[in-house]
Amino acid sequence: MSTNFLRVARSTFRQTTTYKPSHFASTRYFHSTSPKMTVHNITSTEGFKEALAQNKTIMLDCFATWCGPCKAIAPILANHSNDEKFKDIFFAKIDVDDLPELSQELGITAMPTFMIFKDGKMEPAEKLVGANPNALATMLKTHA
């Protein structure tokens, strides 16, 4: 009962006093830097083949929106994509539910699956199945 009273009191305080967050925002100096690279979302088979032709090395993340381990490792992959060590790798991801033909062609059997493609070849140079951050970092270092 007392916690509800405090919530109401705080809410009332904000509404009745001159509490305006915009006054504080002018004194804070925020800057946003755009990431050097990102993980590109590929939405078609043609888009994947085009990326394969245009980039020397591709890291492909095959994921599903309902997959818990996929959600857990996605920020780690995004951090790697912004790392200067991996600047020559094109990071991409496909949703296996949206592209079932491509998933079948690549032989995806579990999520997440990470694949490295080199020199425009449709055959992966290396494949990692599962959300293993250490193995993912090792795989990237090997092909960087």
Coordinates of N, CA and C in Angstrom, one line a residue:
M1 N 0.8 -1.2 0.0 CA 0.0 0.0 0.0 C 0.9 1.3 0.0
S2 N 2.0 1.2 0.7 CA 2.8 2.4 0.8 C 3.6 2.6 -0.5
T3 N 3.9 1.6 -1.3 CA 4.6 1.8 -2.5 C 3.7 2.4 -3.6
N4 N 2.4 2.1 -3.5 CA 1.5 2.8 -4.4 C 1.3 4.3 -4.1
F5 N 1.3 4.6 -2.8 CA 1.3 6.0 -2.4 C 2.5 6.8 -2.9
L6 N 3.7 6.1 -2.8 CA 4.9 6.8 -3.3 C 4.9 7.0 -4.8
R7 N 4.4 6.1 -5.5 CA 4.2 6.2 -7.0 C 3.3 7.4 -7.3
V8 N 2.2 7.4 -6.7 CA 1.2 8.5 -6.9 C 1.9 9.9 -6.5
A9 N 2.6 9.9 -5.4 CA 3.2 11.1 -5.0 C 4.3 11.6 -6.0
R10 N 5.1 10.7 -6.5 CA 6.1 11.0 -7.5 C 5.4 11.5 -8.8
S11 N 4.4 10.8 -9.2 CA 3.7 11.2 -10.4 C 3.1 12.6 -10.2
T12 N 2.5 12.9 -9.1 CA 1.9 14.2 -8.8 C 2.9 15.2 -8.8
F13 N 4.1 14.9 -8.2 CA 5.2 15.9 -8.1 C 5.6 16.3 -9.5
R14 N 5.8 15.4 -10.4 CA 6.2 15.7 -11.7 C 5.2 16.5 -12.5
Q15 N 3.9 16.3 -12.2 CA 2.9 17.1 -12.9 C 2.7 18.5 -12.3
T16 N 3.0 18.7 -11.0 CA 2.7 20.0 -10.4 C 3.8 20.9 -10.4
T17 N 5.1 20.4 -10.4 CA 6.2 21.3 -10.3 C 6.8 21.6 -11.7
T18 N 7.8 22.3 -11.7 CA 8.4 22.7 -13.0 C 9.4 21.7 -13.4
Y19 N 9.1 20.5 -13.3 CA 10.0 19.4 -13.7 C 9.9 19.3 -15.2
K20 N 11.0 19.7 -15.9 CA 11.0 19.6 -17.4 C 12.3 19.0 -17.8
P21 N 12.3 17.7 -18.2 CA 13.6 17.1 -18.6 C 14.3 17.9 -19.7
S22 N 13.6 18.7 -20.5 CA 14.2 19.4 -21.6 C 15.2 20.4 -21.1
H23 N 15.0 20.9 -19.9 CA 16.0 21.9 -19.3 C 17.3 21.2 -19.1
F24 N 17.3 19.9 -18.7 CA 18.5 19.2 -18.4 C 19.2 18.7 -19.7
A25 N 18.4 18.5 -20.7 CA 19.0 17.9 -22.0 C 19.9 19.0 -22.6
S26 N 19.7 20.2 -22.4 CA 20.5 21.2 -23.0 C 21.9 21.3 -22.4
T27 N 22.0 20.8 -21.2 CA 23.3 20.9 -20.5 C 24.1 19.6 -20.7
R28 N 23.5 18.6 -21.2 CA 24.2 17.3 -21.5 C 24.7 17.3 -22.9
Y29 N 25.9 16.9 -23.1 CA 26.4 16.8 -24.4 C 26.5 15.4 -24.9
F30 N 25.5 15.0 -25.7 CA 25.5 13.7 -26.2 C 25.9 13.7 -27.7
H31 N 26.6 12.7 -28.1 CA 26.9 12.7 -29.5 C 26.7 11.2 -29.9
S32 N 26.3 11.1 -31.1 CA 26.1 9.7 -31.6 C 27.0 9.5 -32.8
T33 N 27.7 8.4 -32.7 CA 28.6 8.0 -33.8 C 28.0 6.9 -34.5
S34 N 28.0 6.9 -35.8 CA 27.4 5.8 -36.6 C 28.4 4.7 -36.5
P35 N 27.9 3.5 -36.5 CA 28.8 2.3 -36.5 C 29.6 2.2 -37.8
K36 N 30.8 1.7 -37.7 CA 31.6 1.5 -38.8 C 31.0 0.6 -39.8
M37 N 30.4 -0.5 -39.3 CA 29.8 -1.5 -40.1 C 28.5 -2.0 -39.3
T38 N 27.7 -2.7 -40.0 CA 26.5 -3.2 -39.3 C 26.3 -4.7 -39.8
V39 N 25.3 -5.3 -39.2 CA 24.9 -6.6 -39.7 C 23.7 -6.4 -40.7
H40 N 23.9 -6.7 -41.9 CA 22.9 -6.4 -42.9 C 21.9 -7.5 -43.0
N41 N 20.6 -7.1 -43.0 CA 19.5 -8.1 -43.1 C 19.2 -8.4 -44.6
I42 N 19.5 -9.6 -45.0 CA 19.2 -10.0 -46.3 C 17.8 -10.6 -46.4
T43 N 17.0 -10.1 -47.3 CA 15.6 -10.5 -47.4 C 15.2 -11.3 -48.6
S44 N 16.2 -11.6 -49.5 CA 15.9 -12.4 -50.6 C 17.1 -13.2 -51.0
T45 N 16.8 -14.3 -51.8 CA 17.9 -15.2 -52.3 C 18.8 -14.4 -53.2
E46 N 18.2 -13.5 -54.1 CA 18.9 -12.7 -55.0 C 19.8 -11.7 -54.2
G47 N 19.3 -11.2 -53.1 CA 20.1 -10.3 -52.3 C 21.4 -11.0 -51.7
F48 N 21.2 -12.2 -51.3 CA 22.3 -13.0 -50.8 C 23.3 -13.2 -51.9
K49 N 22.9 -13.6 -53.1 CA 23.8 -13.9 -54.2 C 24.5 -12.7 -54.6
E50 N 23.8 -11.5 -54.6 CA 24.5 -10.3 -54.9 C 25.5 -9.9 -53.9
A51 N 25.2 -10.1 -52.6 CA 26.2 -9.8 -51.5 C 27.4 -10.8 -51.7
L52 N 27.2 -12.0 -52.1 CA 28.2 -13.0 -52.3 C 29.2 -12.6 -53.4
A53 N 28.6 -12.0 -54.5 CA 29.4 -11.6 -55.6 C 30.2 -10.3 -55.3
Q54 N 29.7 -9.4 -54.4 CA 30.3 -8.1 -54.2 C 31.3 -8.1 -53.1
N55 N 31.3 -9.1 -52.2 CA 32.2 -9.1 -51.1 C 33.1 -10.3 -51.0
K56 N 34.3 -10.1 -50.6 CA 35.3 -11.2 -50.6 C 35.0 -12.2 -49.5
T57 N 34.7 -11.7 -48.3 CA 34.4 -12.6 -47.2 C 33.1 -12.1 -46.5
I58 N 32.2 -13.1 -46.3 CA 30.9 -12.9 -45.7 C 30.7 -13.7 -44.5
M59 N 30.2 -13.1 -43.4 CA 29.8 -13.9 -42.2 C 28.3 -13.8 -42.3
L60 N 27.7 -15.0 -42.4 CA 26.2 -15.1 -42.5 C 25.6 -15.7 -41.2
D61 N 24.7 -15.0 -40.6 CA 24.0 -15.5 -39.4 C 22.6 -16.0 -39.9
C62 N 22.4 -17.2 -39.7 CA 21.0 -17.8 -40.1 C 20.3 -17.9 -38.7
F63 N 19.2 -17.2 -38.6 CA 18.5 -17.1 -37.3 C 17.0 -17.3 -37.5
A64 N 16.3 -17.4 -36.4 CA 14.8 -17.3 -36.4 C 14.4 -16.4 -35.3
T65 N 13.3 -15.7 -35.6 CA 12.8 -14.7 -34.6 C 12.4 -15.3 -33.3
W66 N 11.9 -16.6 -33.3 CA 11.4 -17.2 -32.1 C 12.6 -17.9 -31.4
C67 N 13.8 -17.9 -31.9 CA 14.9 -18.6 -31.3 C 15.6 -17.9 -30.2
G68 N 15.6 -18.4 -29.0 CA 16.2 -17.7 -27.8 C 17.7 -17.5 -27.9
P69 N 18.4 -18.6 -28.3 CA 19.9 -18.5 -28.4 C 20.2 -17.5 -29.5
C70 N 19.4 -17.4 -30.6 CA 19.7 -16.4 -31.7 C 19.6 -15.0 -31.1
K71 N 18.6 -14.7 -30.3 CA 18.4 -13.4 -29.7 C 19.6 -13.1 -28.7
A72 N 20.1 -14.1 -28.1 CA 21.2 -13.9 -27.1 C 22.5 -13.6 -27.7
I73 N 22.8 -14.2 -28.9 CA 24.1 -14.0 -29.5 C 24.1 -12.8 -30.5
A74 N 22.9 -12.3 -30.9 CA 22.8 -11.2 -31.9 C 23.6 -10.0 -31.5
P75 N 23.6 -9.5 -30.2 CA 24.4 -8.3 -29.8 C 25.9 -8.6 -29.9
I76 N 26.3 -9.8 -29.6 CA 27.7 -10.2 -29.7 C 28.2 -10.1 -31.1
L77 N 27.4 -10.6 -32.1 CA 27.7 -10.5 -33.5 C 27.7 -9.0 -33.9
A78 N 26.8 -8.2 -33.5 CA 26.8 -6.8 -33.8 C 28.0 -6.1 -33.3
N79 N 28.5 -6.5 -32.1 CA 29.8 -5.9 -31.6 C 30.9 -6.3 -32.5
H80 N 31.0 -7.5 -32.9 CA 32.1 -8.0 -33.8 C 32.0 -7.2 -35.1
S81 N 30.8 -6.9 -35.6 CA 30.7 -6.2 -36.9 C 31.3 -4.8 -36.8
N82 N 31.3 -4.2 -35.6 CA 31.9 -2.9 -35.4 C 33.3 -2.9 -35.0
D83 N 33.9 -4.1 -34.9 CA 35.3 -4.2 -34.5 C 36.2 -4.0 -35.7
E84 N 37.2 -3.2 -35.4 CA 38.2 -2.8 -36.5 C 38.9 -4.0 -37.1
K85 N 39.1 -5.1 -36.2 CA 39.8 -6.3 -36.7 C 39.0 -7.0 -37.8
F86 N 37.7 -6.8 -37.8 CA 36.9 -7.5 -38.8 C 36.3 -6.6 -39.9
K87 N 37.0 -5.5 -40.2 CA 36.5 -4.5 -41.1 C 36.4 -5.1 -42.5
D88 N 37.1 -6.1 -42.9 CA 37.1 -6.7 -44.2 C 36.0 -7.8 -44.4
I89 N 35.3 -8.1 -43.3 CA 34.2 -9.1 -43.4 C 32.9 -8.4 -43.5
F90 N 32.0 -8.8 -44.4 CA 30.7 -8.3 -44.6 C 29.8 -9.2 -43.7
F91 N 29.1 -8.6 -42.8 CA 28.3 -9.3 -41.8 C 26.8 -9.2 -42.4
A92 N 26.2 -10.4 -42.5 CA 24.8 -10.5 -43.0 C 24.0 -11.5 -42.1
K93 N 22.7 -11.3 -42.2 CA 21.9 -12.3 -41.5 C 20.6 -12.6 -42.3
I94 N 20.1 -13.8 -42.2 CA 18.9 -14.2 -42.9 C 17.9 -14.8 -41.9
D95 N 16.7 -14.5 -42.0 CA 15.6 -15.2 -41.2 C 15.3 -16.5 -41.9
V96 N 15.5 -17.6 -41.3 CA 15.3 -18.9 -42.0 C 13.8 -19.1 -42.3
D97 N 12.9 -18.5 -41.5 CA 11.5 -18.6 -41.8 C 11.0 -17.8 -43.0
D98 N 11.7 -16.7 -43.2 CA 11.4 -15.9 -44.4 C 12.0 -16.4 -45.7
L99 N 13.1 -17.1 -45.6 CA 13.8 -17.6 -46.8 C 14.0 -19.1 -46.7
P100 N 12.9 -19.9 -46.7 CA 13.1 -21.3 -46.6 C 13.9 -22.0 -47.7
E101 N 13.8 -21.5 -48.9 CA 14.5 -22.1 -50.1 C 16.0 -21.9 -49.9
L102 N 16.4 -20.7 -49.5 CA 17.8 -20.4 -49.3 C 18.3 -21.2 -48.1
S103 N 17.6 -21.3 -47.1 CA 17.9 -22.1 -45.9 C 18.2 -23.6 -46.3
Q104 N 17.3 -24.1 -47.1 CA 17.4 -25.5 -47.5 C 18.6 -25.6 -48.4
E105 N 18.9 -24.7 -49.3 CA 20.0 -24.7 -50.2 C 21.3 -24.7 -49.4
L106 N 21.3 -23.9 -48.3 CA 22.6 -23.8 -47.5 C 22.7 -25.0 -46.5
G107 N 21.7 -25.8 -46.3 CA 21.7 -26.9 -45.4 C 21.6 -26.5 -44.0
I108 N 20.7 -25.5 -43.7 CA 20.5 -25.1 -42.3 C 19.7 -26.1 -41.6
T109 N 20.2 -26.7 -40.5 CA 19.4 -27.7 -39.7 C 19.1 -27.2 -38.3
A110 N 19.8 -26.2 -37.8 CA 19.6 -25.7 -36.5 C 19.9 -24.2 -36.4
M111 N 19.3 -23.5 -35.5 CA 19.6 -22.1 -35.3 C 20.2 -21.8 -34.0
P112 N 21.1 -20.9 -33.9 CA 21.7 -20.1 -35.0 C 22.8 -20.9 -35.7
T113 N 22.9 -20.7 -36.9 CA 24.0 -21.2 -37.7 C 24.8 -20.1 -38.3
F114 N 26.1 -20.1 -38.1 CA 27.0 -19.1 -38.7 C 27.8 -19.7 -39.8
M115 N 28.0 -19.0 -40.9 CA 28.7 -19.5 -42.0 C 29.6 -18.4 -42.5
I116 N 30.8 -18.8 -42.9 CA 31.8 -17.9 -43.6 C 31.8 -18.3 -45.1
F117 N 31.6 -17.3 -45.9 CA 31.7 -17.6 -47.4 C 32.9 -16.7 -47.9
K118 N 33.7 -17.3 -48.8 CA 34.8 -16.6 -49.3 C 34.8 -16.6 -50.8
D119 N 35.3 -15.5 -51.4 CA 35.6 -15.4 -52.9 C 34.3 -15.7 -53.7
G120 N 33.1 -15.4 -53.3 CA 31.9 -15.6 -54.1 C 31.5 -17.0 -54.3
K121 N 32.0 -17.9 -53.5 CA 31.6 -19.3 -53.6 C 30.4 -19.6 -52.8
M122 N 29.4 -20.3 -53.3 CA 28.2 -20.7 -52.6 C 28.5 -21.7 -51.5
E123 N 29.6 -22.4 -51.5 CA 29.9 -23.4 -50.5 C 30.6 -22.7 -49.3
P124 N 30.1 -22.9 -48.1 CA 30.7 -22.2 -47.0 C 32.1 -22.7 -46.7
A125 N 33.0 -21.7 -46.3 CA 34.4 -22.1 -46.0 C 34.4 -22.6 -44.6
E126 N 33.5 -22.2 -43.7 CA 33.4 -22.7 -42.3 C 32.0 -22.5 -41.8
K127 N 31.6 -23.4 -41.0 CA 30.2 -23.4 -40.5 C 30.3 -23.7 -39.0
L128 N 29.4 -22.9 -38.2 CA 29.3 -23.1 -36.8 C 27.8 -23.1 -36.4
V129 N 27.4 -24.2 -35.8 CA 26.1 -24.4 -35.4 C 26.0 -24.2 -33.9
G130 N 25.1 -23.3 -33.4 CA 24.9 -23.0 -32.0 C 25.4 -21.7 -31.6
A131 N 24.9 -21.2 -30.5 CA 25.3 -19.9 -29.9 C 26.5 -20.0 -29.0
N132 N 27.7 -20.1 -29.6 CA 28.9 -20.2 -28.9 C 29.8 -19.0 -29.1
P133 N 29.8 -18.0 -28.2 CA 30.5 -16.7 -28.5 C 32.0 -16.9 -28.7
N134 N 32.6 -17.8 -28.0 CA 34.1 -18.0 -28.1 C 34.4 -18.7 -29.5
A135 N 33.6 -19.6 -29.9 CA 33.9 -20.3 -31.2 C 33.6 -19.3 -32.3
L136 N 32.6 -18.4 -32.1 CA 32.3 -17.4 -33.1 C 33.5 -16.4 -33.3
A137 N 34.0 -16.0 -32.2 CA 35.2 -15.1 -32.2 C 36.4 -15.7 -32.9
T138 N 36.6 -17.0 -32.5 CA 37.7 -17.7 -33.1 C 37.5 -17.9 -34.6
M139 N 36.3 -18.2 -35.1 CA 36.0 -18.3 -36.5 C 36.3 -17.0 -37.2
L140 N 35.8 -15.9 -36.6 CA 36.0 -14.6 -37.3 C 37.5 -14.2 -37.3
K141 N 38.3 -14.5 -36.3 CA 39.7 -14.2 -36.3 C 40.4 -15.1 -37.3
T142 N 40.0 -16.3 -37.5 CA 40.6 -17.2 -38.5 C 40.5 -16.6 -39.9
H143 N 39.3 -16.0 -40.2 CA 39.0 -15.6 -41.6 C 39.1 -14.1 -41.8
A144 N 39.6 -13.3 -40.8 CA 39.7 -11.9 -40.9 C 40.9 -11.5 -41.8

